[in-house]
mmCIF file of C-alpha atoms in Angstrom:
data_model
loop_
_atom_site.group_PDB
_atom_site.id
_atom_site.type_symbol
_atom_site.label_atom_id
_atom_site.label_comp_id
_atom_site.label_asym_id
_atom_site.label_seq_id
_atom_site.Cartn_x
_atom_site.Cartn_y
_atom_site.Cartn_z
ATOM 1 C CA MET A 14 92.874 95.737 60.745
ATOM 2 C CA LYS A 15 94.083 99.094 62.258
ATOM 3 C CA LYS A 16 93.782 98.834 66.626
ATOM 4 C CA ILE A 17 93.025 101.203 68.550
ATOM 5 C CA LEU A 18 94.222 102.145 72.371
ATOM 6 C CA CYS A 19 91.811 103.751 73.982
ATOM 7 C CA TYR A 20 94.395 105.065 76.775
ATOM 8 C CA GLY A 21 92.014 107.470 79.331
ATOM 9 C CA ASP A 22 90.861 107.803 83.403
ATOM 10 C CA SER A 23 87.154 106.123 84.581
ATOM 11 C CA ASN A 24 85.768 108.004 82.256
ATOM 12 C CA THR A 25 87.312 105.539 79.737
ATOM 13 C CA TYR A 26 87.187 102.936 82.122
ATOM 14 C CA GLY A 27 83.663 102.921 82.123
ATOM 15 C CA PHE A 28 82.183 104.448 85.300
ATOM 16 C CA ASP A 29 79.210 103.886 86.726
ATOM 17 C CA PRO A 30 77.926 107.207 89.076
ATOM 18 C CA VAL A 31 74.573 105.505 89.851
ATOM 19 C CA SER A 32 76.234 102.176 91.251
ATOM 20 C CA GLY A 33 79.751 102.920 91.581
ATOM 21 C CA LEU A 34 80.461 99.836 90.046
ATOM 22 C CA ARG A 35 81.232 99.285 86.242
ATOM 23 C CA TYR A 36 79.322 99.557 82.779
ATOM 24 C CA PRO A 37 79.280 96.615 80.711
ATOM 25 C CA LYS A 38 80.880 96.896 77.854
ATOM 26 C CA SER A 39 78.514 97.187 75.308
ATOM 27 C CA VAL A 40 77.248 100.391 77.236
ATOM 28 C CA ARG A 41 81.107 101.619 77.623
ATOM 29 C CA TRP A 42 82.218 103.904 74.954
ATOM 30 C CA THR A 43 84.770 102.247 74.137
ATOM 31 C CA GLY A 44 82.874 99.253 73.881
ATOM 32 C CA ARG A 45 80.594 100.575 71.381
ATOM 33 C CA LEU A 46 83.374 102.316 69.619
ATOM 34 C CA GLN A 47 84.116 98.990 68.518
ATOM 35 C CA GLN A 48 80.304 98.798 67.081
ATOM 36 C CA GLU A 49 80.125 101.422 65.655
ATOM 37 C CA LEU A 50 83.172 100.918 63.222
ATOM 38 C CA GLY A 51 83.349 96.883 62.920
ATOM 39 C CA ASP A 52 85.772 94.009 62.718
ATOM 40 C CA GLN A 53 88.185 96.423 60.245
ATOM 41 C CA TYR A 54 89.586 97.988 64.073
ATOM 42 C CA GLU A 55 90.485 96.268 66.790
ATOM 43 C CA VAL A 56 89.795 98.804 69.557
ATOM 44 C CA ILE A 57 91.523 98.036 72.972
ATOM 45 C CA GLU A 58 90.539 99.545 76.933
ATOM 46 C CA GLU A 59 93.442 100.926 78.640
ATOM 47 C CA GLY A 60 91.706 103.362 81.269
ATOM 48 C CA CYS A 61 92.255 103.466 85.022
ATOM 49 C CA ASN A 62 89.399 105.211 87.531
ATOM 50 C CA GLY A 63 91.495 108.251 89.603
ATOM 51 C CA ARG A 64 94.506 108.159 86.121
ATOM 52 C CA THR A 65 96.639 111.261 86.100
ATOM 53 C CA THR A 66 98.491 112.931 83.502
ATOM 54 C CA VAL A 67 101.396 113.220 84.727
ATOM 55 C CA PHE A 68 100.633 113.980 88.771
ATOM 56 C CA ASP A 69 101.302 111.232 91.841
ATOM 57 C CA ASP A 70 98.847 110.868 94.008
ATOM 58 C CA PRO A 71 100.767 110.033 97.107
ATOM 59 C CA TYR A 72 99.045 107.149 98.047
ATOM 60 C CA GLU A 73 98.074 105.406 95.167
ATOM 61 C CA PRO A 74 101.256 106.908 92.835
ATOM 62 C CA TRP A 75 100.511 104.662 90.210
ATOM 63 C CA LYS A 76 98.095 105.902 88.698
ATOM 64 C CA ASN A 77 99.653 108.312 87.348
ATOM 65 C CA GLY A 78 99.371 108.147 83.186
ATOM 66 C CA LYS A 79 103.370 108.883 82.596
ATOM 67 C CA ARG A 80 104.620 106.231 84.466
ATOM 68 C CA TYR A 81 102.081 103.114 83.284
ATOM 69 C CA LEU A 82 102.170 105.018 79.298
ATOM 70 C CA LEU A 83 105.003 103.479 77.378
ATOM 71 C CA ALA A 84 104.979 99.445 79.549
ATOM 72 C CA CYS A 85 101.413 99.888 78.244
ATOM 73 C CA LEU A 86 102.147 101.060 74.333
ATOM 74 C CA ASN A 87 104.315 98.924 74.287
ATOM 75 C CA SER A 88 102.175 95.764 75.073
ATOM 76 C CA HIS A 89 100.445 96.074 72.984
ATOM 77 C CA LYS A 90 101.974 97.211 69.617
ATOM 78 C CA PRO A 91 101.857 97.364 66.267
ATOM 79 C CA VAL A 92 99.289 100.635 67.046
ATOM 80 C CA ASP A 93 97.301 102.618 64.638
ATOM 81 C CA ILE A 94 96.023 105.050 67.111
ATOM 82 C CA VAL A 95 96.654 106.490 69.892
ATOM 83 C CA VAL A 96 93.231 108.207 72.087
ATOM 84 C CA LEU A 97 93.958 110.175 74.885
ATOM 85 C CA MET A 98 91.585 111.433 76.808
ATOM 86 C CA LEU A 99 93.163 112.342 80.326
ATOM 87 C CA GLY A 100 92.765 115.396 82.267
ATOM 88 C CA SER A 101 89.774 115.010 84.860
ATOM 89 C CA ASN A 102 91.413 113.887 88.277
ATOM 90 C CA ASP A 103 94.568 116.201 87.397
ATOM 91 C CA LEU A 104 91.810 118.607 89.249
ATOM 92 C CA LYS A 105 92.078 117.721 93.261
ATOM 93 C CA MET A 106 92.189 119.865 94.840
ATOM 94 C CA GLU A 107 95.095 118.212 96.606
ATOM 95 C CA PHE A 108 97.577 118.881 92.697
ATOM 96 C CA HIS A 109 96.911 122.242 92.745
ATOM 97 C CA ALA A 110 97.631 122.288 89.566
ATOM 98 C CA SER A 111 96.103 125.033 86.668
ATOM 99 C CA ALA A 112 94.205 124.394 83.363
ATOM 100 C CA GLN A 113 97.389 124.930 81.588
ATOM 101 C CA ASP A 114 99.702 122.691 83.975
ATOM 102 C CA ILE A 115 97.307 120.187 82.678
ATOM 103 C CA ALA A 116 97.656 120.519 79.236
ATOM 104 C CA TRP A 117 100.974 120.547 79.333
ATOM 105 C CA GLY A 118 100.604 117.382 80.858
ATOM 106 C CA ALA A 119 98.655 115.946 78.604
ATOM 107 C CA GLU A 120 101.223 117.305 75.498
ATOM 108 C CA GLU A 121 103.612 115.915 77.477
ATOM 109 C CA LEU A 122 101.905 111.833 76.644
ATOM 110 C CA VAL A 123 101.603 112.768 73.061
ATOM 111 C CA CYS A 124 105.454 113.904 72.333
ATOM 112 C CA MET A 125 106.184 110.950 74.184
ATOM 113 C CA ILE A 126 103.901 108.508 72.668
ATOM 114 C CA LYS A 127 105.475 109.708 69.031
ATOM 115 C CA GLU A 128 109.129 109.414 70.443
ATOM 116 C CA PHE A 129 108.720 105.296 72.020
ATOM 117 C CA MET A 130 106.164 103.993 68.596
ATOM 118 C CA THR A 131 108.403 105.582 66.581
ATOM 119 C CA GLU A 132 111.566 104.010 67.745
ATOM 120 C CA LYS A 133 109.471 101.047 68.852
ATOM 121 C CA GLN A 134 107.282 100.502 65.905
ATOM 122 C CA GLY A 135 108.500 102.237 62.791
ATOM 123 C CA PHE A 136 106.384 104.516 62.655
ATOM 124 C CA TYR A 137 104.024 107.041 65.463
ATOM 125 C CA PRO A 138 100.505 106.019 65.846
ATOM 126 C CA ASP A 139 98.047 109.078 65.065
ATOM 127 C CA VAL A 140 97.207 110.687 68.022
ATOM 128 C CA ILE A 141 93.912 112.224 68.839
ATOM 129 C CA LEU A 142 93.944 113.955 72.346
ATOM 130 C CA MET A 143 90.227 114.750 73.589
ATOM 131 C CA ALA A 144 89.465 117.419 75.598
ATOM 132 C CA PRO A 145 87.061 115.868 78.717
ATOM 133 C CA PRO A 146 84.293 116.724 79.096
ATOM 134 C CA VAL A 147 83.302 119.728 81.346
ATOM 135 C CA LEU A 148 82.582 119.598 85.311
ATOM 136 C CA GLY A 149 79.212 119.831 86.018
ATOM 137 C CA ASN A 150 78.269 120.968 89.876
ATOM 138 C CA LYS A 151 76.846 118.706 91.050
ATOM 139 C CA ILE A 152 80.373 117.452 91.393
ATOM 140 C CA ILE A 153 80.712 119.492 94.580
ATOM 141 C CA HIS A 154 77.996 118.021 96.271
ATOM 142 C CA SER A 155 78.495 113.818 95.324
ATOM 143 C CA ALA A 156 80.638 111.522 97.091
ATOM 144 C CA PHE A 157 83.905 113.772 95.185
ATOM 145 C CA GLY A 158 83.610 116.469 96.731
ATOM 146 C CA SER A 159 86.181 116.662 98.727
ATOM 147 C CA SER A 160 88.438 116.251 95.726
ATOM 148 C CA PHE A 161 87.390 118.633 93.875
ATOM 149 C CA ASP A 162 85.612 122.439 94.244
ATOM 150 C CA GLU A 163 84.666 125.918 92.628
ATOM 151 C CA ARG A 164 87.615 125.899 90.911
ATOM 152 C CA ALA A 165 88.073 122.879 88.969
ATOM 153 C CA VAL A 166 84.612 122.643 87.484
ATOM 154 C CA GLU A 167 85.789 126.033 86.616
ATOM 155 C CA CYS A 168 88.588 125.243 85.061
ATOM 156 C CA SER A 169 87.902 122.160 83.030
ATOM 157 C CA LYS A 170 85.937 125.122 81.008
ATOM 158 C CA GLN A 171 89.327 126.162 79.861
ATOM 159 C CA PHE A 172 90.374 122.490 78.635
ATOM 160 C CA ALA A 173 88.624 122.921 74.933
ATOM 161 C CA VAL A 174 91.532 125.992 73.929
ATOM 162 C CA LEU A 175 93.975 124.935 75.496
ATOM 163 C CA TYR A 176 94.306 120.843 74.910
ATOM 164 C CA ARG A 177 93.858 122.584 71.292
ATOM 165 C CA GLU A 178 96.522 124.498 71.627
ATOM 166 C CA ALA A 179 98.477 121.772 72.852
ATOM 167 C CA ALA A 180 97.135 119.607 69.763
ATOM 168 C CA ASP A 181 98.365 122.112 67.109
ATOM 169 C CA ARG A 182 101.339 122.099 68.279
ATOM 170 C CA GLN A 183 102.498 118.447 68.496
ATOM 171 C CA ASN A 184 100.423 118.234 64.853
ATOM 172 C CA CYS A 185 98.357 115.910 65.665
ATOM 173 C CA HIS A 186 94.072 115.686 66.335
ATOM 174 C CA PHE A 187 91.689 117.035 68.250
ATOM 175 C CA PHE A 188 88.588 115.580 69.738
ATOM 176 C CA ASN A 189 86.633 118.571 72.366
ATOM 177 C CA THR A 190 84.624 115.646 73.881
ATOM 178 C CA ALA A 191 81.664 119.203 75.437
ATOM 179 C CA ASP A 192 81.174 119.135 71.784
ATOM 180 C CA TYR A 193 78.716 117.133 72.279
ATOM 181 C CA ILE A 194 78.158 115.757 76.023
ATOM 182 C CA CYS A 195 78.086 116.815 79.600
ATOM 183 C CA SER A 196 79.072 115.247 82.821
ATOM 184 C CA SER A 197 76.547 113.980 85.380
ATOM 185 C CA GLU A 198 73.755 114.519 86.191
ATOM 186 C CA GLU A 199 74.713 112.500 89.042
ATOM 187 C CA ASP A 200 77.970 113.225 89.654
ATOM 188 C CA GLY A 201 78.578 115.807 87.565
ATOM 189 C CA LEU A 202 82.106 113.591 86.730
ATOM 190 C CA HIS A 203 81.267 111.101 84.803
ATOM 191 C CA LEU A 204 80.057 109.712 82.202
ATOM 192 C CA SER A 205 75.915 108.845 81.898
ATOM 193 C CA PRO A 206 75.521 105.740 79.773
ATOM 194 C CA GLU A 207 73.393 107.995 76.914
ATOM 195 C CA ALA A 208 76.460 109.856 77.109
ATOM 196 C CA HIS A 209 79.309 106.756 76.480
ATOM 197 C CA GLY A 210 76.655 106.200 73.256
ATOM 198 C CA ILE A 211 76.546 110.040 72.367
ATOM 199 C CA LEU A 212 80.480 110.010 72.589
ATOM 200 C CA ALA A 213 81.050 106.516 70.654
ATOM 201 C CA GLY A 214 78.930 107.992 67.416
ATOM 202 C CA GLU A 215 81.256 111.041 66.952
ATOM 203 C CA LEU A 216 84.181 110.252 67.347
ATOM 204 C CA GLY A 217 83.632 107.828 65.207
ATOM 205 C CA ARG A 218 82.750 109.256 62.501
ATOM 206 C CA TYR A 219 85.383 111.164 63.181
ATOM 207 C CA ILE A 220 87.736 108.200 62.843
ATOM 208 C CA ARG A 221 86.712 107.246 60.008
ATOM 209 C CA SER A 222 87.168 110.648 58.628
ATOM 210 C CA LEU A 223 91.089 110.705 59.361
ATOM 211 C CA ASP A 224 91.013 107.585 56.975
#
């Protein structure tokens, strides 16, 4: 059985933009990915609302993805595949980060995974670096509008190119979510149930192609 660790933010956690609660496992893309792949794989969910790549929230520094990554990897090893989808929260105005800064942050996490897991389990897992969905314009007028502006929306459109370049430099796999899904009409940030299902199906096919 292959073990897949999905490390991400609220769209990996399964935040419901309508209720503000969490989608059930049967709706979340991670849960549906498990159904898609079957019992030859174990899919582990490690999503956290507000998680960044490497940036510290001044009020909630524990949401820095870099701070928790190694402990998370160590607790789940051996791991065969790491699916990494972070970057949307880095677009918050408080971080003043460019799309390139964010892609470099994601790339740093890929480097950490490779180095740490080689030491701890004798090999490094396949890493699938996923470019997050493009933000929708609705985000500016949503409950998250105080954190995201028009610049954030435009920067999110650069993720596909910059994350692919990062994946090429690190010789890891790349998956562009924006080829298949977009952020919800409700808040322009989180995924609809339909998008979760599409993502699970497309990612499942991609993962099976790696065998």
